[in-house]
XYZ file of C-alpha atoms in Angstrom:
749
model
C -68.229 189.858 -45.375
C -66.780 193.096 -46.402
C -65.599 196.594 -44.535
C -65.408 199.530 -46.250
C -65.040 203.392 -45.320
C -68.071 205.633 -45.816
C -68.613 208.788 -44.624
C -66.889 210.924 -42.313
C -68.665 211.465 -38.549
C -66.828 214.086 -36.075
C -62.526 212.725 -36.460
C -64.080 209.148 -36.506
C -64.334 207.254 -39.476
C -67.761 205.207 -39.808
C -67.655 202.055 -41.080
C -70.189 200.208 -43.008
C -70.621 196.216 -42.643
C -72.662 194.554 -45.853
C -74.309 191.638 -44.074
C -77.606 191.280 -44.170
C -78.129 191.697 -40.869
C -75.928 193.956 -39.650
C -74.958 197.397 -40.061
C -72.617 199.701 -38.027
C -74.241 202.798 -37.034
C -71.375 204.551 -35.478
C -67.696 204.111 -34.065
C -65.169 205.774 -32.326
C -61.453 204.230 -31.056
C -62.953 201.591 -28.396
C -66.655 201.730 -28.679
C -68.772 200.680 -31.213
C -72.490 200.636 -32.090
C -74.080 197.770 -34.519
C -78.044 197.282 -35.837
C -78.595 193.939 -36.060
C -82.159 193.174 -37.322
C -82.147 189.862 -35.760
C -82.601 191.089 -32.192
C -86.027 192.436 -33.117
C -87.251 189.245 -35.163
C -85.834 186.589 -32.638
C -86.636 185.937 -28.703
C -83.563 184.611 -27.712
C -81.068 186.359 -29.689
C -80.370 189.084 -27.343
C -79.709 187.313 -24.411
C -77.682 184.793 -26.123
C -75.417 187.680 -27.756
C -74.522 189.647 -25.122
C -73.692 186.260 -23.170
C -71.250 185.361 -26.030
C -69.848 188.941 -26.778
C -69.138 189.393 -22.779
C -67.158 186.037 -23.290
C -65.168 187.431 -25.824
C -61.439 188.804 -24.402
C -61.514 191.702 -26.426
C -65.193 192.952 -24.606
C -65.324 195.113 -22.005
C -68.605 196.001 -22.093
C -72.089 194.755 -23.659
C -75.394 197.142 -23.874
C -77.739 195.437 -25.766
C -81.599 197.984 -26.788
C -83.684 195.349 -27.967
C -86.414 198.197 -29.023
C -83.775 199.929 -31.246
C -81.999 196.696 -33.005
C -79.359 198.456 -31.162
C -75.700 196.742 -29.549
C -73.397 198.733 -27.854
C -69.616 197.365 -27.713
C -66.947 198.689 -25.730
C -63.453 196.837 -26.856
C -60.230 197.008 -26.629
C -57.935 195.789 -30.021
C -55.244 194.392 -27.962
C -52.624 192.430 -30.549
C -55.158 193.156 -33.011
C -55.961 195.952 -35.458
C -59.353 197.787 -35.486
C -60.649 196.282 -38.606
C -59.459 193.044 -37.238
C -61.480 193.500 -33.921
C -64.771 194.821 -35.691
C -65.088 192.136 -38.249
C -64.609 189.381 -35.249
C -66.892 191.518 -32.421
C -69.949 190.787 -36.257
C -68.905 186.736 -36.896
C -69.541 186.853 -32.942
C -73.173 188.149 -33.524
C -73.676 186.636 -37.238
C -72.362 183.072 -35.130
C -74.238 182.836 -31.964
C -76.324 180.410 -32.847
C -73.167 177.745 -33.259
C -71.859 178.530 -30.137
C -74.644 178.084 -28.001
C -73.496 175.094 -26.378
C -70.323 177.163 -25.390
C -72.664 179.674 -23.953
C -74.281 177.583 -21.639
C -71.607 175.480 -20.383
C -69.741 178.827 -19.200
C -72.234 180.063 -17.797
C -72.670 177.142 -15.792
C -68.922 176.912 -14.764
C -68.512 180.680 -13.943
C -71.977 180.434 -11.959
C -71.194 182.067 -8.007
C -71.406 179.548 -5.548
C -74.278 179.809 -2.743
C -72.707 179.907 0.156
C -73.800 183.429 1.056
C -77.619 182.971 0.878
C -77.189 179.672 2.790
C -74.981 181.046 5.373
C -77.672 183.635 5.827
C -80.746 181.340 6.342
C -78.495 179.456 8.684
C -77.572 182.924 10.439
C -81.462 183.484 11.034
C -82.129 179.806 12.410
C -78.563 179.367 14.666
C -81.086 182.141 17.086
C -82.693 178.957 17.799
C -79.803 177.056 19.153
C -79.182 178.262 22.889
C -83.305 178.417 23.815
C -83.769 174.905 22.035
C -80.211 174.094 23.942
C -81.671 175.770 27.305
C -85.355 173.530 26.586
C -83.456 170.820 26.430
C -81.521 170.688 28.938
C -84.582 172.066 31.460
C -86.818 169.356 30.156
C -83.940 166.212 30.640
C -83.263 167.840 34.483
C -87.215 167.851 35.099
C -89.606 165.692 34.232
C -87.031 162.817 33.149
C -85.080 163.303 36.069
C -81.713 162.487 34.022
C -78.416 163.571 36.245
C -78.442 167.214 34.035
C -76.636 169.834 36.895
C -79.107 172.451 38.124
C -76.718 174.978 37.635
C -75.884 174.608 33.791
C -80.026 174.265 32.863
C -79.825 177.338 34.835
C -76.826 179.148 33.089
C -77.867 178.282 28.965
C -81.316 179.687 30.316
C -79.409 182.872 31.779
C -77.617 183.376 28.032
C -80.617 182.228 26.034
C -82.592 184.967 27.933
C -80.013 187.726 27.830
C -81.491 189.083 24.832
C -85.345 189.487 26.261
C -83.371 190.830 29.402
C -81.030 193.749 27.640
C -84.486 194.410 25.359
C -86.065 194.907 28.303
C -83.534 197.114 29.948
C -83.597 199.559 26.930
C -87.289 200.046 26.944
C -87.129 200.514 30.295
C -84.077 202.604 31.691
C -83.821 204.052 27.638
C -87.256 204.200 25.957
C -88.873 205.320 29.091
C -92.058 202.716 28.285
C -92.880 199.266 29.709
C -93.193 196.483 26.406
C -93.328 193.159 25.884
C -89.731 192.445 27.119
C -90.575 193.565 29.875
C -93.475 191.312 30.881
C -91.612 188.628 29.509
C -88.698 189.443 31.591
C -90.522 189.247 34.859
C -92.597 185.842 33.902
C -89.093 183.933 33.254
C -87.858 186.147 36.108
C -90.528 184.240 38.733
C -89.904 181.274 36.674
C -86.530 180.347 37.780
C -87.295 181.820 40.732
C -89.302 178.813 41.596
C -86.766 176.353 39.836
C -89.331 175.666 36.725
C -86.890 176.065 33.892
C -88.908 174.261 31.684
C -91.835 176.400 31.066
C -89.647 180.039 30.673
C -87.198 177.758 28.271
C -89.812 176.649 26.131
C -91.372 180.417 25.877
C -88.639 181.852 24.795
C -87.891 179.509 22.519
C -91.316 179.598 21.018
C -90.770 183.370 21.109
C -87.630 183.198 18.982
C -89.311 180.816 16.198
C -92.176 183.757 15.785
C -88.822 185.760 15.580
C -87.453 183.467 12.706
C -90.481 183.320 10.713
C -91.247 186.802 10.456
C -87.766 187.525 9.204
C -88.079 185.117 6.666
C -91.415 186.941 5.469
C -89.489 190.589 5.704
C -89.039 192.330 2.635
C -85.977 194.815 2.873
C -87.383 198.539 3.549
C -84.587 199.955 1.203
C -85.907 199.934 -2.828
C -83.452 198.840 -5.640
C -83.984 201.473 -8.174
C -82.311 201.209 -11.492
C -79.149 203.160 -11.461
C -80.532 206.551 -13.139
C -77.743 207.127 -15.730
C -79.117 203.611 -16.945
C -82.339 205.702 -17.322
C -81.281 209.172 -19.134
C -77.928 207.386 -21.106
C -74.477 207.647 -20.250
C -73.270 209.449 -22.631
C -73.638 212.879 -24.473
C -72.499 213.298 -27.882
C -71.981 217.388 -27.637
C -71.185 220.398 -30.008
C -68.653 223.181 -29.218
C -67.037 225.238 -30.558
C -68.123 223.407 -33.790
C -66.665 220.186 -33.079
C -68.255 217.207 -31.857
C -67.259 215.406 -28.492
C -68.663 212.813 -26.477
C -68.544 213.448 -23.286
C -70.841 211.904 -19.819
C -74.302 212.531 -19.258
C -74.087 214.001 -16.193
C -71.448 216.678 -17.687
C -73.640 218.369 -20.234
C -74.296 221.967 -19.576
C -77.453 224.109 -20.345
C -77.407 225.409 -23.494
C -75.029 222.667 -25.031
C -76.264 221.163 -28.503
C -76.296 217.891 -27.812
C -76.976 215.087 -30.796
C -78.878 211.901 -30.776
C -78.405 209.057 -33.275
C -80.601 206.740 -34.065
C -80.550 204.136 -31.825
C -79.576 206.401 -28.462
C -81.591 207.396 -25.573
C -82.196 211.259 -25.270
C -80.121 212.116 -22.484
C -81.879 215.768 -21.629
C -84.295 217.453 -22.021
C -84.640 220.330 -24.362
C -86.291 221.218 -28.008
C -84.939 220.453 -30.932
C -83.007 222.637 -33.180
C -82.310 220.350 -36.107
C -83.224 217.225 -37.742
C -86.195 215.453 -37.635
C -86.557 211.780 -35.836
C -89.219 208.910 -34.847
C -88.991 209.039 -30.759
C -90.262 206.492 -28.702
C -91.348 207.430 -25.427
C -93.288 205.366 -23.633
C -90.797 204.246 -21.402
C -90.857 207.653 -19.894
C -95.124 208.514 -20.584
C -95.771 205.043 -21.001
C -97.763 206.087 -24.561
C -97.301 203.696 -27.115
C -96.750 204.850 -30.392
C -93.486 206.767 -31.499
C -94.186 210.387 -31.742
C -92.305 212.827 -34.539
C -89.837 214.913 -33.180
C -88.774 217.721 -35.641
C -87.956 221.837 -35.303
C -89.086 223.406 -32.142
C -90.491 220.269 -30.431
C -89.556 219.425 -26.778
C -87.989 216.254 -26.277
C -87.244 213.868 -22.520
C -84.487 212.352 -21.697
C -84.646 208.631 -21.040
C -86.805 208.860 -24.352
C -85.112 206.769 -27.633
C -84.570 208.046 -30.997
C -85.812 204.862 -33.185
C -84.597 206.639 -36.490
C -83.635 210.139 -37.594
C -81.121 212.428 -36.046
C -81.337 215.546 -34.124
C -80.102 218.635 -32.764
C -81.364 219.521 -29.323
C -80.920 222.657 -27.075
C -80.408 221.455 -23.779
C -82.416 222.945 -21.232
C -82.881 220.469 -18.425
C -79.763 218.050 -17.480
C -78.539 215.491 -15.131
C -81.246 215.630 -11.907
C -83.051 218.335 -13.425
C -84.629 215.841 -15.954
C -88.220 214.530 -15.943
C -87.257 211.054 -15.944
C -84.099 212.332 -13.017
C -87.277 213.723 -11.265
C -89.252 210.748 -11.308
C -86.060 208.836 -9.733
C -85.713 211.403 -6.917
C -89.231 211.198 -6.404
C -89.273 207.953 -6.220
C -86.422 208.422 -3.669
C -88.709 210.400 -1.550
C -91.888 208.245 -1.667
C -93.004 206.887 1.968
C -91.418 203.775 3.238
C -93.592 201.499 4.768
C -92.839 199.012 7.378
C -92.675 196.432 4.779
C -91.864 193.363 7.649
C -95.155 192.003 8.327
C -97.531 193.595 10.657
C -96.260 192.633 14.258
C -99.913 192.307 15.217
C -98.207 190.500 18.844
C -96.617 193.690 19.903
C -99.933 196.073 19.420
C -101.860 193.329 21.264
C -98.910 193.380 23.678
C -99.399 197.048 24.247
C -102.945 197.659 25.228
C -102.663 194.302 27.451
C -99.201 195.014 29.313
C -101.012 196.598 31.787
C -103.495 194.564 33.117
C -101.830 192.223 33.163
C -98.998 193.778 35.770
C -101.971 195.567 37.349
C -103.770 191.933 37.596
C -100.598 189.776 38.122
C -99.285 192.857 41.700
C -103.557 192.420 42.569
C -103.241 188.236 42.629
C -99.381 188.270 44.578
C -100.191 190.940 46.824
C -103.528 188.806 48.269
C -102.125 185.160 47.919
C -98.419 186.110 48.184
C -98.365 183.088 45.935
C -95.573 183.720 43.207
C -96.458 180.528 40.528
C -100.276 182.109 40.656
C -98.616 185.441 39.814
C -96.577 183.562 37.216
C -99.913 181.496 35.631
C -100.828 185.197 35.166
C -98.060 186.688 33.113
C -97.594 183.225 31.208
C -100.682 183.925 29.486
C -99.850 186.921 27.508
C -102.111 186.132 24.770
C -99.336 187.125 22.682
C -97.377 184.127 22.282
C -99.943 182.260 19.809
C -100.079 185.060 18.216
C -96.270 185.946 17.079
C -96.124 182.381 16.516
C -99.142 181.968 14.072
C -99.215 185.074 12.353
C -96.223 185.151 10.456
C -96.467 180.914 9.701
C -99.820 182.199 8.754
C -97.967 184.639 5.965
C -95.160 182.068 5.185
C -97.675 179.543 4.091
C -99.356 182.265 2.107
C -95.790 183.790 0.269
C -95.024 180.241 -0.280
C -98.496 179.541 -1.672
C -98.140 182.446 -3.956
C -94.193 181.382 -4.956
C -95.510 178.322 -6.284
C -97.910 180.118 -8.419
C -95.789 182.498 -10.248
C -96.736 185.136 -7.533
C -93.552 186.903 -6.005
C -95.024 189.220 -2.529
C -92.464 190.219 -0.808
C -93.824 190.462 2.540
C -96.418 190.207 4.731
C -98.023 193.402 4.932
C -98.515 193.529 1.497
C -100.857 190.490 1.590
C -102.457 192.256 4.650
C -103.142 195.388 2.598
C -103.742 193.225 -0.385
C -106.482 191.944 1.194
C -107.466 195.686 2.162
C -107.608 197.479 -1.162
C -111.132 198.516 -2.566
C -109.477 201.141 -5.131
C -107.276 199.643 -8.453
C -105.946 201.721 -10.777
C -104.138 199.938 -14.029
C -101.769 201.750 -16.228
C -102.689 201.382 -20.071
C -99.847 199.956 -22.483
C -98.092 197.183 -21.581
C -100.233 196.510 -18.530
C -103.965 196.327 -20.041
C -102.622 196.240 -23.693
C -99.855 193.769 -24.853
C -97.459 196.688 -25.532
C -97.085 196.349 -28.768
C -98.027 197.896 -32.061
C -100.192 194.633 -34.088
C -102.218 195.093 -37.429
C -106.044 194.406 -36.927
C -107.212 194.521 -40.311
C -107.333 195.840 -44.204
C -109.214 198.039 -45.936
C -109.508 198.471 -49.273
C -111.070 200.228 -52.068
C -113.839 198.689 -54.051
C -112.924 197.523 -57.566
C -108.924 197.798 -57.112
C -106.466 196.084 -55.371
C -107.439 192.878 -52.975
C -106.385 192.979 -49.344
C -104.160 190.214 -49.547
C -102.309 192.370 -52.485
C -102.640 195.953 -50.443
C -101.216 193.922 -47.786
C -98.156 191.877 -49.902
C -96.990 196.077 -51.154
C -97.290 197.478 -47.786
C -94.902 194.760 -46.318
C -92.078 194.533 -48.935
C -92.158 198.727 -48.813
C -91.854 198.098 -44.783
C -88.637 195.387 -44.462
C -86.506 196.485 -42.619
C -87.594 199.576 -41.726
C -86.740 200.000 -37.547
C -90.143 201.236 -36.650
C -93.078 199.736 -34.784
C -95.536 200.364 -37.183
C -92.980 198.942 -40.145
C -92.418 195.560 -38.029
C -96.108 195.176 -37.426
C -96.984 195.369 -41.089
C -94.474 193.275 -41.911
C -94.396 190.762 -39.133
C -98.067 190.112 -39.767
C -98.118 189.603 -43.231
C -95.512 186.601 -42.575
C -98.407 185.213 -40.854
C -100.710 186.076 -43.278
C -98.059 183.775 -45.382
C -98.232 186.670 -48.079
C -95.521 186.711 -50.735
C -92.738 189.683 -50.029
C -91.381 191.231 -52.848
C -87.770 192.069 -52.662
C -87.645 196.188 -52.440
C -85.477 198.371 -55.439
C -85.207 201.919 -54.899
C -86.496 203.573 -51.648
C -87.053 206.636 -49.612
C -88.072 206.921 -46.335
C -89.258 210.115 -44.594
C -89.595 210.487 -41.121
C -93.027 210.601 -39.196
C -94.626 210.803 -42.854
C -94.128 207.219 -44.510
C -91.792 205.567 -47.482
C -91.366 205.410 -51.589
C -90.781 202.585 -52.699
C -90.541 200.179 -55.950
C -92.068 197.071 -55.830
C -92.092 194.781 -58.673
C -91.684 197.860 -60.588
C -94.866 199.570 -59.588
C -93.985 202.938 -57.878
C -95.292 201.970 -53.556
C -96.492 204.823 -50.879
C -97.042 203.528 -47.587
C -97.619 206.045 -44.421
C -100.016 208.854 -43.269
C -103.241 210.465 -45.123
C -100.913 213.400 -45.181
C -97.566 211.515 -47.463
C -100.047 210.233 -49.756
C -101.728 213.594 -50.372
C -98.605 215.595 -50.354
C -97.374 212.861 -53.222
C -101.374 213.988 -55.264
C -102.585 210.569 -54.621
C -106.727 211.272 -54.035
C -108.027 209.573 -50.649
C -111.715 211.026 -50.963
C -112.457 207.897 -52.567
C -112.320 206.202 -49.055
C -113.729 208.448 -46.989
C -117.167 208.843 -49.195
C -117.046 205.288 -48.536
C -116.729 205.284 -44.747
C -119.070 208.549 -43.752
C -117.931 207.913 -40.306
C -114.774 209.852 -41.265
C -117.363 213.033 -41.333
C -118.430 215.428 -38.585
C -122.517 214.165 -39.028
C -121.221 210.431 -37.853
C -123.812 209.066 -35.468
C -122.937 205.902 -34.292
C -122.348 205.727 -30.370
C -118.318 205.942 -29.858
C -118.126 201.845 -29.439
C -120.174 201.354 -31.877
C -118.797 203.326 -34.394
C -116.707 200.455 -37.159
C -114.200 203.503 -37.898
C -113.856 204.623 -34.605
C -111.213 201.606 -34.033
C -109.026 202.856 -36.748
C -108.628 205.861 -35.683
C -104.623 204.461 -36.373
C -104.477 204.043 -39.740
C -101.279 203.298 -42.829
C -102.733 204.397 -46.230
C -101.168 202.481 -49.273
C -100.792 203.943 -52.969
C -99.574 202.405 -56.202
C -98.911 204.215 -59.412
C -100.143 206.981 -57.902
C -103.462 205.678 -57.260
C -104.908 205.338 -53.793
C -105.371 201.581 -52.527
C -106.956 200.620 -49.208
C -105.555 201.254 -45.977
C -104.535 199.180 -43.115
C -105.874 199.073 -39.515
C -103.786 198.984 -36.496
C -103.597 199.023 -32.585
C -102.006 198.317 -29.297
C -104.797 195.214 -28.807
C -106.019 194.537 -24.979
C -104.406 192.062 -23.150
C -107.186 188.893 -23.495
C -107.118 188.797 -19.618
C -108.313 192.149 -18.793
C -111.613 192.213 -19.393
C -112.070 189.171 -17.234
C -110.244 190.778 -14.927
C -112.021 194.074 -14.735
C -115.600 192.171 -14.651
C -114.590 189.785 -11.572
C -112.928 192.656 -9.771
C -115.758 195.092 -9.970
C -118.242 191.623 -9.194
C -116.647 189.560 -6.813
C -114.645 192.153 -5.080
C -116.274 195.473 -5.303
C -113.454 197.357 -6.617
C -113.574 200.516 -7.745
C -111.449 200.129 -11.241
C -109.166 203.247 -12.958
C -107.288 204.133 -15.733
C -104.227 205.536 -15.191
C -102.000 206.973 -18.779
C -99.689 208.962 -20.221
C -100.970 208.215 -23.657
C -103.232 210.714 -25.429
C -107.125 210.749 -24.198
C -108.399 209.762 -27.211
C -106.441 206.301 -27.547
C -107.194 205.654 -23.306
C -111.054 206.121 -23.999
C -110.638 203.684 -26.569
C -109.783 201.269 -24.507
C -111.427 202.794 -21.341
C -115.071 201.724 -23.490
C -113.634 198.500 -24.898
C -113.179 197.528 -20.939
C -116.344 198.915 -20.176
C -114.405 201.521 -17.545
C -115.677 204.497 -16.723
C -114.626 207.547 -18.049
C -114.974 209.511 -14.863
C -112.060 207.310 -13.508
C -109.919 207.347 -16.691
C -106.576 209.868 -16.637
C -104.842 210.369 -19.720
C -101.346 212.742 -20.318
C -100.318 211.848 -17.237
C -95.954 211.909 -16.455
C -94.816 210.587 -14.064
C -95.396 213.096 -11.259
C -99.502 213.090 -12.289
C -99.604 209.610 -12.039
C -98.325 209.682 -8.329
C -100.554 212.788 -7.305
C -104.155 210.760 -8.847
C -102.693 207.664 -6.753
C -102.145 210.246 -3.647
C -105.827 211.959 -4.123
C -107.386 208.596 -3.822
C -105.839 207.714 -1.007
C -106.765 210.805 0.872
C -110.192 210.317 -0.471
C -110.186 207.137 2.193
C -109.075 204.400 -0.548
C -107.270 201.377 -0.385
C -104.970 201.286 -3.292
C -103.388 199.141 -5.746
C -101.702 200.222 -8.974
C -100.434 197.973 -11.390
C -97.780 198.763 -14.040
C -94.560 198.080 -15.366
C -92.677 201.282 -16.918
C -90.095 203.744 -15.418
C -92.826 206.219 -15.601
C -95.214 204.070 -13.372
C -92.769 203.626 -11.044
C -93.592 206.912 -8.864
C -97.147 205.800 -8.387
C -95.865 202.354 -7.299
C -94.223 203.886 -4.544
C -96.464 205.829 -3.584
C -100.433 203.126 -3.861
C -100.941 200.971 -0.893
C -99.915 198.040 -2.805
C -97.822 198.295 -6.182
C -97.616 195.193 -8.729
C -95.359 194.969 -11.516
C -94.907 192.079 -13.873
C -91.658 190.090 -14.053
C -90.323 191.660 -18.242
C -91.565 195.248 -16.906
C -88.824 198.480 -16.251
C -85.968 196.906 -14.048
C -87.441 200.542 -11.570
C -90.873 199.029 -11.464
C -90.045 195.347 -10.752
C -88.220 196.382 -8.022
C -90.110 199.171 -6.210
C -93.598 196.733 -6.667
C -94.774 194.814 -3.668
C -95.959 192.393 -6.128
C -94.965 190.472 -9.182
C -96.275 188.385 -11.874
C -93.720 186.545 -12.334
C -95.606 184.971 -15.748
C -96.807 188.090 -17.040
C -100.172 187.294 -16.828
C -102.928 190.262 -14.949
C -105.129 186.955 -14.384
C -102.340 186.212 -11.425
C -103.907 189.776 -9.902
C -106.741 187.591 -8.904
C -104.922 184.704 -7.187
C -102.709 187.164 -5.186
C -105.780 188.864 -3.947
C -107.985 185.242 -2.910
C -104.649 184.171 -1.375
C -104.324 187.598 0.933
C -108.550 187.430 2.198
C -107.825 183.999 2.673
C -104.900 184.877 4.923
C -106.492 187.679 6.460
C -109.826 185.033 7.499
C -106.941 182.267 8.787
C -105.615 184.972 10.961
C -108.730 185.904 12.729
C -109.573 182.044 13.249
C -105.533 182.006 15.380
C -107.043 184.918 17.123
C -110.112 183.340 18.172
C -107.791 179.720 18.576
C -104.993 182.079 21.333
C -108.061 184.272 22.826
C -110.585 182.845 23.959
C -108.317 179.472 25.710
C -105.737 182.241 27.340
C -108.996 184.632 28.627
C -110.937 181.223 30.032
C -107.613 180.316 31.495
C -106.603 183.635 33.186
C -110.212 183.818 34.901
C -109.397 180.485 36.521
C -105.387 181.804 37.418
C -107.637 185.026 38.697
C -110.105 183.389 40.978
C -109.736 179.614 41.867
C -106.013 179.540 41.110
C -104.287 177.831 38.188
C -101.185 175.809 38.254
C -98.373 177.511 35.754
C -97.899 174.442 34.472
C -101.808 174.074 32.932
C -101.171 177.672 32.473
C -98.036 176.836 30.153
C -99.808 173.662 28.553
C -103.121 176.326 27.236
C -100.580 179.108 26.533
C -98.602 177.262 24.404
C -100.760 174.649 23.377
C -103.212 177.595 21.646
C -99.743 178.584 20.130
C -99.333 175.370 18.960
C -102.707 174.869 17.534
C -103.006 178.646 15.687
C -99.538 177.329 14.293
C -100.652 174.519 12.944
C -103.796 175.949 11.984
C -101.686 178.313 9.639
C -99.735 175.867 7.548
C -103.766 173.987 7.257
C -103.745 175.754 3.309
C -100.395 175.373 2.694
C -100.610 171.678 3.678
C -104.005 170.741 0.900
C -102.453 173.047 -1.343
C -99.509 170.528 -1.376
C -102.027 167.579 -1.575
C -103.492 168.972 -4.020
C -100.950 169.558 -6.282
C -99.452 166.118 -5.543
C -102.936 164.832 -7.028
């Protein structure tokens, strides 16, 4: 490896590394950015190289941008020179494979202990200790007639009941309302007065068990959003007083001239003053194809410069940028109570007053505290408080086993109710990667294989999605790729290269036309390009060819390469099932242009009236809100930063494990296997859980209603009331676990 000095950039020398796969983009003391071609070629390289670099004592921080084939390293020289450190870093990046064992071993050694998570789980279950102990003492001293001190049993019950008493008094004297805790307090008091401690102790234990299960299925109410600075870049190069300087991105001022180099994110919203660049806007708009930015083009923060260099006049900075506005909208989005729906509390609110009135009447007419305690015991609530969380816990375990992360019971409840589902396009219904799908040639000239070989030879090592797709496709087809001689790449147009002594042009129709290449033979061969095309859009052979790269050799047009963002193979079956089996209304919502959006919609048979294109994040959120205001229960499926606001405003939000950090953390449902078909399974499980809860409600309400009727008329012993009450709760709880046991048995076969 050899290091040579090249041109000056600002006050820092730019070093160029003569290696096959690594080149230095630019450097300042303590910070360097490399372009590493292996990042886009080898799947695991990005993870391995980052871990290896972070282990090195000279490295302070590493940021890998796989899409831009870029690695940024903050380093310290210590006892070495700048050149020695840079050479050492390049050596590490070139020898990742030889260090794989070291990475794994050091990573295992550095894993933090899991004591925190275990302690949290132990803390939740420890709440069962006091009521459990009170129940045990009451059982030993009651039915078993063991010599247990009544005072000890009573003290244990009082300690276990203290939280209920505290909540009851708070509800009465602070909130001035009667709740389920008041009912529990009265029932516990009547039981204790009669000296029958087992019943109130057992009720306390069952209640606490339901609360623990509910806590374990709860989701945090705070969204873990990605740092705004990560979305728009942490630094910016600005030109002030004729000098270039690097400053934190939040210190850029309106009117500043910002310089963005290849592989860097644009840190501001503004207008291009100078230069041209290929800009990837997918993170912000969802548009799969990069756009060409030139003089006068408006560009946005968080978008990525794939190639070229531009000077931007900063118009909106910091929190004023469109990307920052998306984060702010996300933070202001209505945060639902993500703890699962507390059916017990809702039912208790409706039954408390009637229960108290009925108990008062029975006590006044019969003077029998036992019958009164029986009525207060039969509250319909305990069984639901136990069975509902258990049903959700079983369902959540089921989804997790199938690679679906569902964050809460509430999500399952809403998932069973959705009637409208909105899909993002790029990376959700489509694969999110450009792919070549065919080669069209001019009759009597080169073959398709020859055209592909010339294009791939010219496009090799060009960091543009289409160029990478052509090169990959040629490799898959086994095409012979020749060395590239002198070449000239025109940003947004194409490339001119010398291949095996031939002058090859690969690029847009405009690029070839400007070079004097005649394309009429291609258009004449395909009259559908003309205005008189009579094919329906979904049948027109050229409608699929709106994305073409043209190839010419020695001034003569040879053919065109067709490419697109392919639809996921599971998208069509999924939509058919959603519409046919569940009667859902399916919408397509994208930041991509209308033509490509309608093409994908036509392929998936989504009506044009349900296609929403060219939507920025705030517009996506507005469309989701409008659907909800129309009375629909809406699920939104998306994977990017641009989808995060719409995800937050949907009734149920769905994303992928490999989606953006913001989308993944905002989503209620995360498809960990990145397969859309898992959504069908999640919906099926949610509907099964809903049916299970309805069964449990009947199992709890039915016996308790009959027992309540008996207690109110002919009388019912408190022990029998407890057996009916707790027996129905246990039966409902076991019924809740039935699907989980069935799935475990099936998986064990």
